[in-house]
Amino acid sequence: QVQLQESGPGLVKPSETLSLTCSVSGGSISDYQWSWIRQPPGKGLEWIGYVYYTGSTSYNPSLKSRVTISVDTSKTQFSLSLRSVTASDTAVYYCARVGMANGLDVWGQGTTVTVSS
Amino acid sequence: DIQMTQSPSTLSASVGDRVIITCRASQSINSWLAWYQQKPGEAPKLLIYQASSLETGVPSRFSGIGSGTEFTLTISSLQPDDFATYYCQQYNIYSPWTFGQGTKVEIK
């Protein structure tokens, strides 16, 4: 079965770029959309965006100016880049697969990113 | 953007109770709605997609109904494993995706 695993730095300085990678195992990266979602401490879920295996993307308008999501099919992974971070970007970041009926049907365990100097 | 409003924000219930959570969209999303369950320290888990389709492996005590702007998630007989926070999410292809603010189901 498909499994997702997030990786990347747990601490990022303000104004720098947050970079995370999600590795896909146990299944194909093709024919699906792949998404990033975040959850600030004690708060709800926020959709960041998704990338199709072809490379086409859709982003949350509130983050669009700072976000890039890309896919590397040869490595079966996709990535998140969030520029100019502030403390409000501190959150647990999840990667997830968009199922054929568009629900987020497979999730990574999440990775905590703290923005602090 | 489409706003999703869940009610109630917190719900206190006992094992065996019937539980109903409501999600309202600020504009029509047809049936492009999913429900998730999240327990502390865990990733969300998909329960329902397309408003009423039960995800494989999810117990049949969970059900969803609705279309347009009004949706409900029902747990027919609350079990100890069901105490968690529940989120709705719209995935209208013409709009950015958004989640509801969550409904925490607590032990009464």
Coordinates of N, CA and C in Angstrom, one line a residue:
Chain A
Q1 N 0.8 -1.2 0.0 CA 0.0 0.0 0.0 C 0.9 1.2 0.0
V2 N 0.3 2.3 -0.5 CA 1.1 3.5 -0.6 C 1.3 4.1 0.7
Q3 N 2.6 4.6 0.9 CA 3.0 5.3 2.1 C 3.7 6.6 1.8
L4 N 3.5 7.6 2.6 CA 4.1 8.9 2.4 C 5.0 9.2 3.6
Q5 N 6.1 9.9 3.4 CA 7.0 10.3 4.4 C 7.6 11.7 4.2
E6 N 7.3 12.6 5.1 CA 7.8 13.9 5.0 C 9.2 14.0 5.5
S7 N 10.0 14.9 4.9 CA 11.4 15.1 5.5 C 11.8 16.5 5.2
G8 N 12.7 17.0 6.1 CA 13.1 18.4 6.0 C 13.5 19.0 7.3
P9 N 14.1 20.2 7.3 CA 14.5 20.8 8.6 C 13.3 21.1 9.5
G10 N 13.5 20.9 10.8 CA 12.5 21.1 11.8 C 12.5 22.6 12.3
L11 N 13.6 23.3 12.0 CA 13.7 24.7 12.4 C 14.2 25.5 11.2
V12 N 13.5 26.6 11.0 CA 13.8 27.5 9.9 C 13.8 28.9 10.5
K13 N 14.8 29.7 10.1 CA 14.9 31.1 10.6 C 13.9 32.0 9.8
P14 N 13.4 33.0 10.5 CA 12.5 34.0 9.9 C 13.1 34.6 8.6
S15 N 12.3 34.8 7.6 CA 12.7 35.4 6.3 C 13.4 34.4 5.4
E16 N 13.7 33.2 5.9 CA 14.3 32.2 5.0 C 13.2 31.3 4.4
T17 N 13.7 30.3 3.6 CA 12.8 29.4 2.9 C 12.6 28.0 3.6
L18 N 11.4 27.7 3.8 CA 11.0 26.3 4.3 C 11.0 25.4 3.1
S19 N 11.7 24.3 3.2 CA 11.7 23.3 2.1 C 11.5 21.9 2.7
L20 N 10.5 21.2 2.2 CA 10.1 19.9 2.6 C 9.9 19.0 1.4
T21 N 10.2 17.7 1.6 CA 10.0 16.7 0.6 C 9.2 15.6 1.1
C22 N 8.3 15.1 0.3 CA 7.5 13.9 0.6 C 7.8 12.8 -0.3
S23 N 8.3 11.7 0.3 CA 8.7 10.5 -0.5 C 7.5 9.5 -0.5
V24 N 7.2 9.1 -1.7 CA 6.1 8.2 -2.0 C 6.6 6.7 -2.2
S25 N 6.1 5.8 -1.4 CA 6.6 4.4 -1.6 C 5.4 3.5 -1.6
G26 N 5.6 2.3 -2.3 CA 4.5 1.3 -2.4 C 3.5 1.6 -3.4
G27 N 3.7 2.5 -4.3 CA 2.8 2.8 -5.4 C 3.3 3.8 -6.3
S28 N 2.6 4.1 -7.4 CA 3.0 5.0 -8.4 C 2.6 6.4 -8.1
I29 N 3.5 7.3 -8.5 CA 3.2 8.8 -8.3 C 2.4 9.3 -9.5
S30 N 2.3 8.5 -10.5 CA 1.5 8.9 -11.7 C 0.0 8.8 -11.5
D31 N -0.7 9.6 -12.3 CA -2.2 9.5 -12.3 C -2.8 10.1 -11.0
Y32 N -2.0 10.7 -10.2 CA -2.6 11.3 -9.0 C -2.1 12.7 -8.8
Q33 N -2.9 13.5 -8.0 CA -2.5 14.8 -7.5 C -1.9 14.5 -6.1
W34 N -1.0 15.4 -5.7 CA -0.3 15.2 -4.4 C -0.3 16.6 -3.7
S35 N -0.7 16.6 -2.4 CA -1.0 17.8 -1.8 C -0.2 18.0 -0.5
W36 N -0.1 19.3 -0.1 CA 0.5 19.7 1.2 C -0.6 20.4 2.0
I37 N -0.7 20.1 3.3 CA -1.6 20.7 4.2 C -0.8 21.0 5.5
R38 N -1.2 22.0 6.2 CA -0.5 22.3 7.4 C -1.5 22.6 8.6
Q39 N -1.0 22.5 9.8 CA -1.8 22.7 11.0 C -1.0 23.4 12.0
P40 N -1.2 24.7 12.3 CA -0.6 25.4 13.3 C -0.9 24.8 14.7
P41 N 0.0 25.0 15.7 CA -0.3 24.3 17.0 C -1.6 24.7 17.5
G42 N -2.4 23.7 17.9 CA -3.7 23.8 18.5 C -4.8 24.4 17.6
K43 N -4.5 24.4 16.3 CA -5.5 25.0 15.3 C -5.9 23.9 14.3
G44 N -6.7 24.4 13.3 CA -7.3 23.5 12.3 C -6.4 23.3 11.1
L45 N -6.9 22.7 10.1 CA -6.1 22.3 9.0 C -6.2 23.4 7.9
E46 N -5.1 23.7 7.2 CA -5.1 24.6 6.1 C -4.5 24.0 4.9
W47 N -5.2 24.0 3.8 CA -4.7 23.4 2.5 C -3.7 24.4 1.9
I48 N -2.5 23.9 1.5 CA -1.5 24.7 0.9 C -1.6 24.7 -0.6
G49 N -1.7 23.5 -1.1 CA -1.8 23.3 -2.6 C -1.6 21.9 -3.0
Y50 N -1.7 21.7 -4.3 CA -1.4 20.4 -4.8 C -0.6 20.5 -6.2
V51 N 0.0 19.4 -6.5 CA 0.7 19.2 -7.8 C 0.2 17.9 -8.4
Y52 N 0.0 18.0 -9.7 CA -0.4 16.8 -10.5 C 1.0 16.2 -10.9
Y53 N 1.0 14.9 -11.2 CA 2.2 14.2 -11.6 C 2.8 14.8 -12.9
T54 N 2.0 15.5 -13.6 CA 2.5 16.2 -14.9 C 3.2 17.5 -14.5
G55 N 3.0 18.0 -13.3 CA 3.7 19.2 -12.9 C 2.7 20.4 -12.7
S56 N 1.5 20.3 -13.2 CA 0.5 21.4 -13.0 C 0.2 21.5 -11.5
T57 N -0.1 22.7 -11.1 CA -0.3 23.0 -9.7 C -1.5 23.9 -9.4
S58 N -2.0 23.9 -8.2 CA -3.0 24.8 -7.7 C -2.6 25.1 -6.2
Y59 N -2.7 26.4 -5.9 CA -2.3 26.9 -4.6 C -3.4 27.6 -3.9
N60 N -3.3 27.6 -2.5 CA -4.1 28.5 -1.7 C -3.8 29.9 -2.0
P61 N -4.7 30.7 -2.4 CA -4.4 32.1 -2.7 C -3.7 32.9 -1.6
S62 N -4.0 32.5 -0.4 CA -3.4 33.3 0.7 C -1.9 33.0 0.8
L63 N -1.4 31.9 0.2 CA 0.0 31.6 0.2 C 0.7 31.6 -1.2
K64 N -0.1 31.8 -2.2 CA 0.3 31.6 -3.6 C 1.6 32.4 -3.9
S65 N 1.8 33.6 -3.4 CA 3.0 34.4 -3.7 C 4.2 33.8 -3.1
R66 N 4.1 32.9 -2.1 CA 5.3 32.4 -1.5 C 5.6 30.9 -1.7
V67 N 4.6 30.2 -2.3 CA 4.7 28.8 -2.4 C 5.0 28.2 -3.8
T68 N 5.8 27.2 -3.7 CA 6.0 26.4 -4.9 C 6.0 24.9 -4.5
I69 N 5.1 24.2 -5.3 CA 5.1 22.7 -5.1 C 5.5 22.1 -6.4
S70 N 6.4 21.1 -6.3 CA 7.0 20.5 -7.5 C 7.0 19.0 -7.3
V71 N 7.1 18.3 -8.4 CA 7.1 16.8 -8.4 C 8.3 16.3 -9.1
D72 N 8.9 15.2 -8.6 CA 10.0 14.5 -9.3 C 9.6 13.1 -9.5
T73 N 9.1 12.7 -10.6 CA 8.5 11.4 -10.8 C 9.6 10.3 -10.8
S74 N 10.8 10.7 -11.2 CA 12.0 9.8 -11.2 C 12.3 9.3 -9.8
K75 N 12.2 10.2 -8.9 CA 12.5 9.9 -7.5 C 11.2 9.6 -6.7
T76 N 10.1 9.6 -7.3 CA 8.8 9.4 -6.7 C 8.7 10.2 -5.4
Q77 N 8.9 11.5 -5.6 CA 8.7 12.4 -4.5 C 8.2 13.8 -5.0
F78 N 7.6 14.5 -4.1 CA 7.2 15.8 -4.4 C 7.6 16.8 -3.2
S79 N 7.7 18.1 -3.5 CA 8.3 19.0 -2.6 C 7.5 20.2 -2.4
L80 N 7.8 20.9 -1.2 CA 7.1 22.1 -0.9 C 8.2 23.1 -0.6
S81 N 8.1 24.3 -1.2 CA 9.0 25.4 -0.9 C 8.1 26.6 -0.5
L82 N 8.4 27.1 0.7 CA 7.6 28.3 1.2 C 8.6 29.4 1.6
R83 N 8.6 30.5 0.9 CA 9.6 31.5 1.0 C 9.2 32.6 2.1
S84 N 10.2 33.3 2.5 CA 10.0 34.4 3.4 C 9.1 34.1 4.6
V85 N 9.5 33.0 5.3 CA 8.6 32.5 6.4 C 8.7 33.5 7.6
T86 N 7.6 33.4 8.4 CA 7.5 34.1 9.7 C 7.0 33.1 10.7
A87 N 6.9 33.6 12.0 CA 6.5 32.7 13.0 C 5.1 32.1 12.8
S88 N 4.3 32.8 12.0 CA 2.9 32.3 11.7 C 2.9 31.1 10.8
D89 N 4.1 30.7 10.2 CA 4.2 29.5 9.4 C 4.6 28.3 10.2
T90 N 4.8 28.5 11.5 CA 5.1 27.4 12.4 C 3.9 26.4 12.4
A91 N 4.1 25.2 12.1 CA 3.0 24.2 12.0 C 3.5 22.8 11.8
V92 N 2.6 21.9 11.9 CA 2.9 20.5 11.4 C 2.5 20.5 10.0
Y93 N 3.4 20.1 9.1 CA 3.2 20.0 7.7 C 2.9 18.6 7.3
Y94 N 1.8 18.3 6.6 CA 1.5 17.0 6.1 C 1.5 17.0 4.6
C95 N 2.0 15.9 4.1 CA 1.8 15.6 2.6 C 0.7 14.5 2.5
A96 N 0.0 14.6 1.4 CA -1.2 13.7 1.2 C -1.4 13.4 -0.2
R97 N -2.0 12.2 -0.5 CA -2.4 11.9 -1.9 C -3.9 12.3 -2.1
V98 N -4.1 12.9 -3.2 CA -5.5 13.2 -3.6 C -6.0 11.9 -4.3
G99 N -7.0 11.3 -3.7 CA -7.6 10.1 -4.2 C -8.4 10.3 -5.5
M100 N -8.7 9.2 -6.2 CA -9.4 9.4 -7.5 C -10.7 10.1 -7.3
A101 N -11.4 10.0 -6.2 CA -12.6 10.8 -5.9 C -12.3 12.1 -5.2
N102 N -11.1 12.5 -5.2 CA -10.6 13.8 -4.7 C -10.5 14.0 -3.2
G103 N -10.9 13.0 -2.4 CA -10.6 13.1 -1.0 C -9.1 12.8 -0.8
L104 N -8.6 13.3 0.3 CA -7.2 13.1 0.7 C -7.1 11.8 1.4
D105 N -6.7 10.7 0.6 CA -6.9 9.4 1.1 C -5.7 8.7 1.7
V106 N -4.5 9.2 1.5 CA -3.3 8.7 2.1 C -2.5 9.9 2.6
W107 N -2.1 9.9 3.9 CA -1.4 11.0 4.5 C -0.1 10.5 5.1
G108 N 0.9 11.4 5.1 CA 2.1 11.2 5.8 C 1.9 11.4 7.3
Q109 N 2.8 11.1 8.1 CA 2.7 11.2 9.5 C 2.8 12.7 10.0
G110 N 3.3 13.6 9.2 CA 3.4 15.0 9.5 C 4.8 15.3 10.0
T111 N 5.3 16.5 9.8 CA 6.6 16.9 10.3 C 6.4 18.3 10.9
T112 N 6.9 18.5 12.1 CA 6.8 19.8 12.7 C 7.9 20.8 12.3
V113 N 7.5 21.9 11.8 CA 8.4 23.0 11.4 C 8.2 24.2 12.3
T114 N 9.3 24.6 12.9 CA 9.2 25.8 13.8 C 10.0 26.9 13.1
V115 N 9.4 28.1 13.1 CA 10.1 29.3 12.5 C 10.6 30.1 13.7
S116 N 11.9 30.2 13.9 CA 12.4 30.9 15.0 C 13.9 31.2 14.7
S117 N 14.3 32.3 15.3 CA 15.8 32.7 15.1 C 16.6 32.0 16.2
Chain B
D1 N -13.1 32.9 -2.0 CA -12.9 31.6 -1.6 C -14.2 31.0 -0.9
I2 N -14.4 29.7 -0.9 CA -15.5 29.1 -0.3 C -15.2 28.9 1.2
Q3 N -16.1 29.4 2.0 CA -15.9 29.2 3.5 C -16.7 28.0 3.9
M4 N -16.1 27.2 4.8 CA -16.8 26.1 5.3 C -17.0 26.3 6.8
T5 N -18.3 26.2 7.3 CA -18.6 26.4 8.7 C -19.2 25.2 9.3
Q6 N -18.5 24.6 10.3 CA -19.0 23.4 11.0 C -19.7 23.8 12.3
S7 N -20.6 23.0 12.7 CA -21.3 23.2 13.9 C -21.7 21.8 14.5
P8 N -21.6 21.6 15.8 CA -21.0 22.6 16.7 C -19.5 22.6 16.7
S9 N -18.9 23.4 17.4 CA -17.4 23.4 17.5 C -16.9 22.3 18.5
T10 N -17.7 22.1 19.5 CA -17.5 21.0 20.5 C -18.8 20.3 20.8
L11 N -18.7 19.0 21.0 CA -19.8 18.2 21.2 C -19.5 17.2 22.3
S12 N -20.3 17.2 23.3 CA -20.1 16.2 24.4 C -21.1 15.1 24.3
A13 N -20.7 13.9 24.2 CA -21.6 12.7 24.0 C -21.1 11.5 24.7
S14 N -22.0 10.5 24.9 CA -21.7 9.3 25.5 C -21.6 8.1 24.5
V15 N -20.9 7.1 24.9 CA -20.8 5.9 24.1 C -22.2 5.4 23.8
G16 N -22.5 5.1 22.6 CA -23.8 4.7 22.1 C -24.7 5.8 21.6
D17 N -24.3 7.0 21.8 CA -25.1 8.1 21.3 C -25.0 8.2 19.8
R18 N -26.1 8.8 19.2 CA -26.1 9.2 17.8 C -25.6 10.6 17.8
V19 N -24.6 10.8 16.9 CA -23.9 12.1 16.8 C -24.0 12.7 15.4
I20 N -24.4 13.9 15.3 CA -24.6 14.6 14.0 C -23.7 15.9 14.0
I21 N -22.9 16.0 13.0 CA -22.1 17.2 12.8 C -22.5 17.8 11.5
T22 N -22.6 19.1 11.5 CA -23.1 19.8 10.3 C -22.0 20.7 9.7
C23 N -21.9 20.7 8.4 CA -21.0 21.6 7.6 C -21.7 22.4 6.6
R24 N -21.5 23.7 6.6 CA -22.2 24.5 5.6 C -21.2 25.2 4.7
A25 N -21.4 25.2 3.4 CA -20.5 25.9 2.5 C -21.1 27.3 2.1
S26 N -20.3 28.3 1.9 CA -20.7 29.6 1.6 C -21.3 29.7 0.2
Q27 N -21.0 28.7 -0.6 CA -21.7 28.6 -2.0 C -21.7 27.2 -2.4
S28 N -22.5 26.9 -3.4 CA -22.6 25.5 -3.7 C -21.3 24.8 -4.1
I29 N -21.2 23.6 -3.6 CA -20.0 22.8 -3.9 C -20.4 21.4 -4.5
N30 N -21.7 21.4 -4.9 CA -22.3 20.1 -5.4 C -22.1 19.0 -4.3
S31 N -21.4 18.0 -4.7 CA -21.1 16.9 -3.7 C -19.6 16.8 -3.4
W32 N -18.8 17.9 -3.7 CA -17.4 17.8 -3.6 C -17.0 18.1 -2.1
L33 N -17.3 17.1 -1.2 CA -17.1 17.3 0.2 C -16.5 16.0 0.8
A34 N -15.5 16.1 1.6 CA -15.0 15.0 2.4 C -15.0 15.3 3.9
W35 N -15.0 14.2 4.6 CA -15.0 14.3 6.1 C -13.8 13.5 6.6
Y36 N -13.1 14.1 7.6 CA -11.9 13.5 8.1 C -12.0 13.4 9.7
Q37 N -11.3 12.4 10.2 CA -11.2 12.2 11.7 C -9.8 12.4 12.0
Q38 N -9.5 13.2 13.1 CA -8.1 13.4 13.5 C -8.1 13.2 15.0
K39 N -7.1 12.3 15.4 CA -6.9 12.1 16.9 C -5.6 12.9 17.2
P40 N -5.4 13.2 18.5 CA -4.2 14.0 18.9 C -2.9 13.3 18.5
G41 N -2.0 14.1 17.8 CA -0.7 13.6 17.4 C -0.7 12.7 16.2
E42 N -1.9 12.6 15.6 CA -2.0 11.8 14.4 C -2.4 12.6 13.2
A43 N -2.1 12.1 12.0 CA -2.6 12.7 10.8 C -4.1 12.5 10.6
P44 N -4.8 13.3 9.9 CA -6.2 13.1 9.7 C -6.4 11.8 8.9
K45 N -7.6 11.2 9.0 CA -8.0 10.0 8.3 C -9.3 10.3 7.5
L46 N -9.3 9.9 6.2 CA -10.4 10.1 5.4 C -11.5 9.2 5.8
L47 N -12.7 9.7 6.1 CA -13.9 8.9 6.4 C -14.9 8.8 5.2
I48 N -15.2 9.9 4.7 CA -16.3 10.1 3.7 C -15.7 10.9 2.5
Y49 N -16.0 10.6 1.3 CA -15.7 11.4 0.1 C -17.0 11.6 -0.7
Q50 N -16.9 12.6 -1.6 CA -18.1 12.9 -2.4 C -19.4 12.9 -1.6
A51 N -19.3 13.5 -0.4 CA -20.4 13.8 0.5 C -21.0 12.6 1.2
S52 N -21.0 11.4 0.5 CA -21.7 10.3 1.1 C -21.1 8.9 0.8
S53 N -19.9 8.9 0.2 CA -19.3 7.6 -0.1 C -18.3 7.3 1.1
L54 N -18.5 6.1 1.6 CA -17.7 5.6 2.7 C -16.3 5.1 2.2
E55 N -15.2 5.7 2.8 CA -13.9 5.2 2.4 C -13.7 3.7 2.8
T56 N -13.0 3.0 2.1 CA -12.7 1.6 2.4 C -12.2 1.4 3.7
G57 N -12.7 0.5 4.5 CA -12.2 0.2 5.8 C -12.8 1.0 7.0
V58 N -13.6 2.0 6.6 CA -14.3 2.9 7.6 C -15.6 2.2 8.1
P59 N -15.8 2.1 9.4 CA -17.0 1.4 9.9 C -18.3 2.0 9.4
S60 N -19.2 1.2 9.2 CA -20.5 1.6 8.6 C -21.4 2.5 9.6
R61 N -20.9 2.7 10.8 CA -21.6 3.6 11.7 C -21.4 5.1 11.3
F62 N -20.4 5.3 10.4 CA -20.2 6.6 9.9 C -21.0 6.8 8.6
S63 N -21.7 7.9 8.4 CA -22.4 8.1 7.2 C -22.4 9.6 6.9
G64 N -22.5 10.0 5.6 CA -22.6 11.4 5.2 C -23.7 11.6 4.2
I65 N -24.2 12.8 4.3 CA -25.3 13.1 3.4 C -25.3 14.6 3.1
G66 N -25.8 15.0 1.9 CA -25.9 16.4 1.6 C -25.4 16.7 0.2
S67 N -25.7 17.9 -0.3 CA -25.3 18.4 -1.5 C -25.5 19.9 -1.6
G68 N -24.9 20.6 -2.5 CA -25.0 22.0 -2.5 C -24.3 22.7 -1.4
T69 N -25.0 23.2 -0.4 CA -24.3 23.9 0.7 C -24.5 23.3 2.1
E70 N -25.3 22.3 2.2 CA -25.6 21.7 3.5 C -25.2 20.2 3.6
F71 N -24.4 19.9 4.6 CA -23.9 18.5 4.7 C -23.9 18.1 6.1
T72 N -24.0 16.8 6.4 CA -24.0 16.3 7.7 C -23.1 15.0 7.7
L73 N -22.4 14.8 8.8 CA -21.8 13.6 9.2 C -22.5 13.0 10.4
T74 N -22.9 11.7 10.3 CA -23.6 11.1 11.4 C -22.8 9.9 11.8
I75 N -22.6 9.8 13.1 CA -22.1 8.5 13.8 C -23.3 7.9 14.5
S76 N -23.7 6.7 14.0 CA -25.0 6.2 14.4 C -24.9 5.7 15.9
S77 N -23.8 5.2 16.3 CA -23.7 4.7 17.7 C -22.2 5.0 18.1
L78 N -22.0 6.0 18.9 CA -20.6 6.5 19.2 C -19.8 5.4 19.9
Q79 N -18.6 5.1 19.5 CA -17.8 4.1 20.1 C -16.6 4.8 20.8
P80 N -15.9 4.2 21.7 CA -14.8 4.8 22.4 C -13.7 5.3 21.5
D81 N -13.5 4.6 20.4 CA -12.5 5.0 19.4 C -12.9 6.3 18.6
D82 N -14.1 6.7 18.7 CA -14.6 7.8 17.9 C -14.4 9.2 18.5
F83 N -13.9 9.2 19.8 CA -13.7 10.5 20.4 C -12.4 11.2 19.7
A84 N -12.7 12.2 19.0 CA -11.7 12.8 18.1 C -12.2 14.2 17.6
T85 N -11.4 14.8 16.7 CA -11.9 16.0 16.1 C -12.2 15.7 14.6
Y86 N -13.3 16.2 14.1 CA -13.8 15.9 12.8 C -13.7 17.2 11.9
Y87 N -13.2 17.1 10.7 CA -13.2 18.2 9.8 C -13.9 17.9 8.5
C88 N -14.6 18.8 8.0 CA -15.1 18.7 6.6 C -14.1 19.5 5.7
Q89 N -14.1 19.2 4.4 CA -13.2 19.8 3.4 C -14.0 19.8 2.1
Q90 N -14.0 21.0 1.5 CA -14.6 21.1 0.1 C -13.4 21.0 -0.9
Y91 N -13.7 20.4 -2.0 CA -12.7 20.3 -3.1 C -13.3 20.6 -4.4
N92 N -14.1 21.7 -4.5 CA -14.6 22.2 -5.7 C -13.5 22.5 -6.7
I93 N -13.6 22.0 -7.9 CA -12.4 22.1 -8.8 C -12.3 23.5 -9.3
Y94 N -13.3 24.4 -9.1 CA -13.2 25.8 -9.6 C -12.7 26.7 -8.5
S95 N -12.4 26.2 -7.3 CA -12.1 27.1 -6.2 C -10.9 26.5 -5.4
P96 N -10.2 27.3 -4.6 CA -9.2 26.7 -3.7 C -9.9 25.9 -2.7
W97 N -9.2 24.8 -2.3 CA -9.8 23.9 -1.3 C -9.8 24.5 0.1
T98 N -10.8 24.2 0.9 CA -10.8 24.8 2.2 C -11.4 23.7 3.2
F99 N -11.0 23.8 4.4 CA -11.4 23.0 5.5 C -12.4 23.7 6.4
G100 N -13.3 23.0 7.1 CA -14.0 23.6 8.2 C -13.1 23.7 9.4
Q101 N -13.6 24.4 10.4 CA -12.7 24.7 11.5 C -12.6 23.6 12.5
G102 N -13.4 22.5 12.3 CA -13.3 21.3 13.1 C -14.4 21.2 14.2
T103 N -14.8 20.0 14.5 CA -15.7 19.7 15.6 C -15.1 18.7 16.5
K104 N -14.8 19.0 17.8 CA -14.2 18.1 18.7 C -15.3 17.3 19.4
V105 N -15.3 16.0 19.3 CA -16.2 15.2 20.0 C -15.6 14.7 21.3
E106 N -16.2 15.1 22.4 CA -15.6 14.8 23.7 C -16.5 13.8 24.5
I107 N -15.9 13.2 25.5 CA -16.7 12.3 26.4 C -17.5 13.1 27.3
K108 N -18.8 12.7 27.4 CA -19.7 13.4 28.3 C -19.5 12.9 29.7

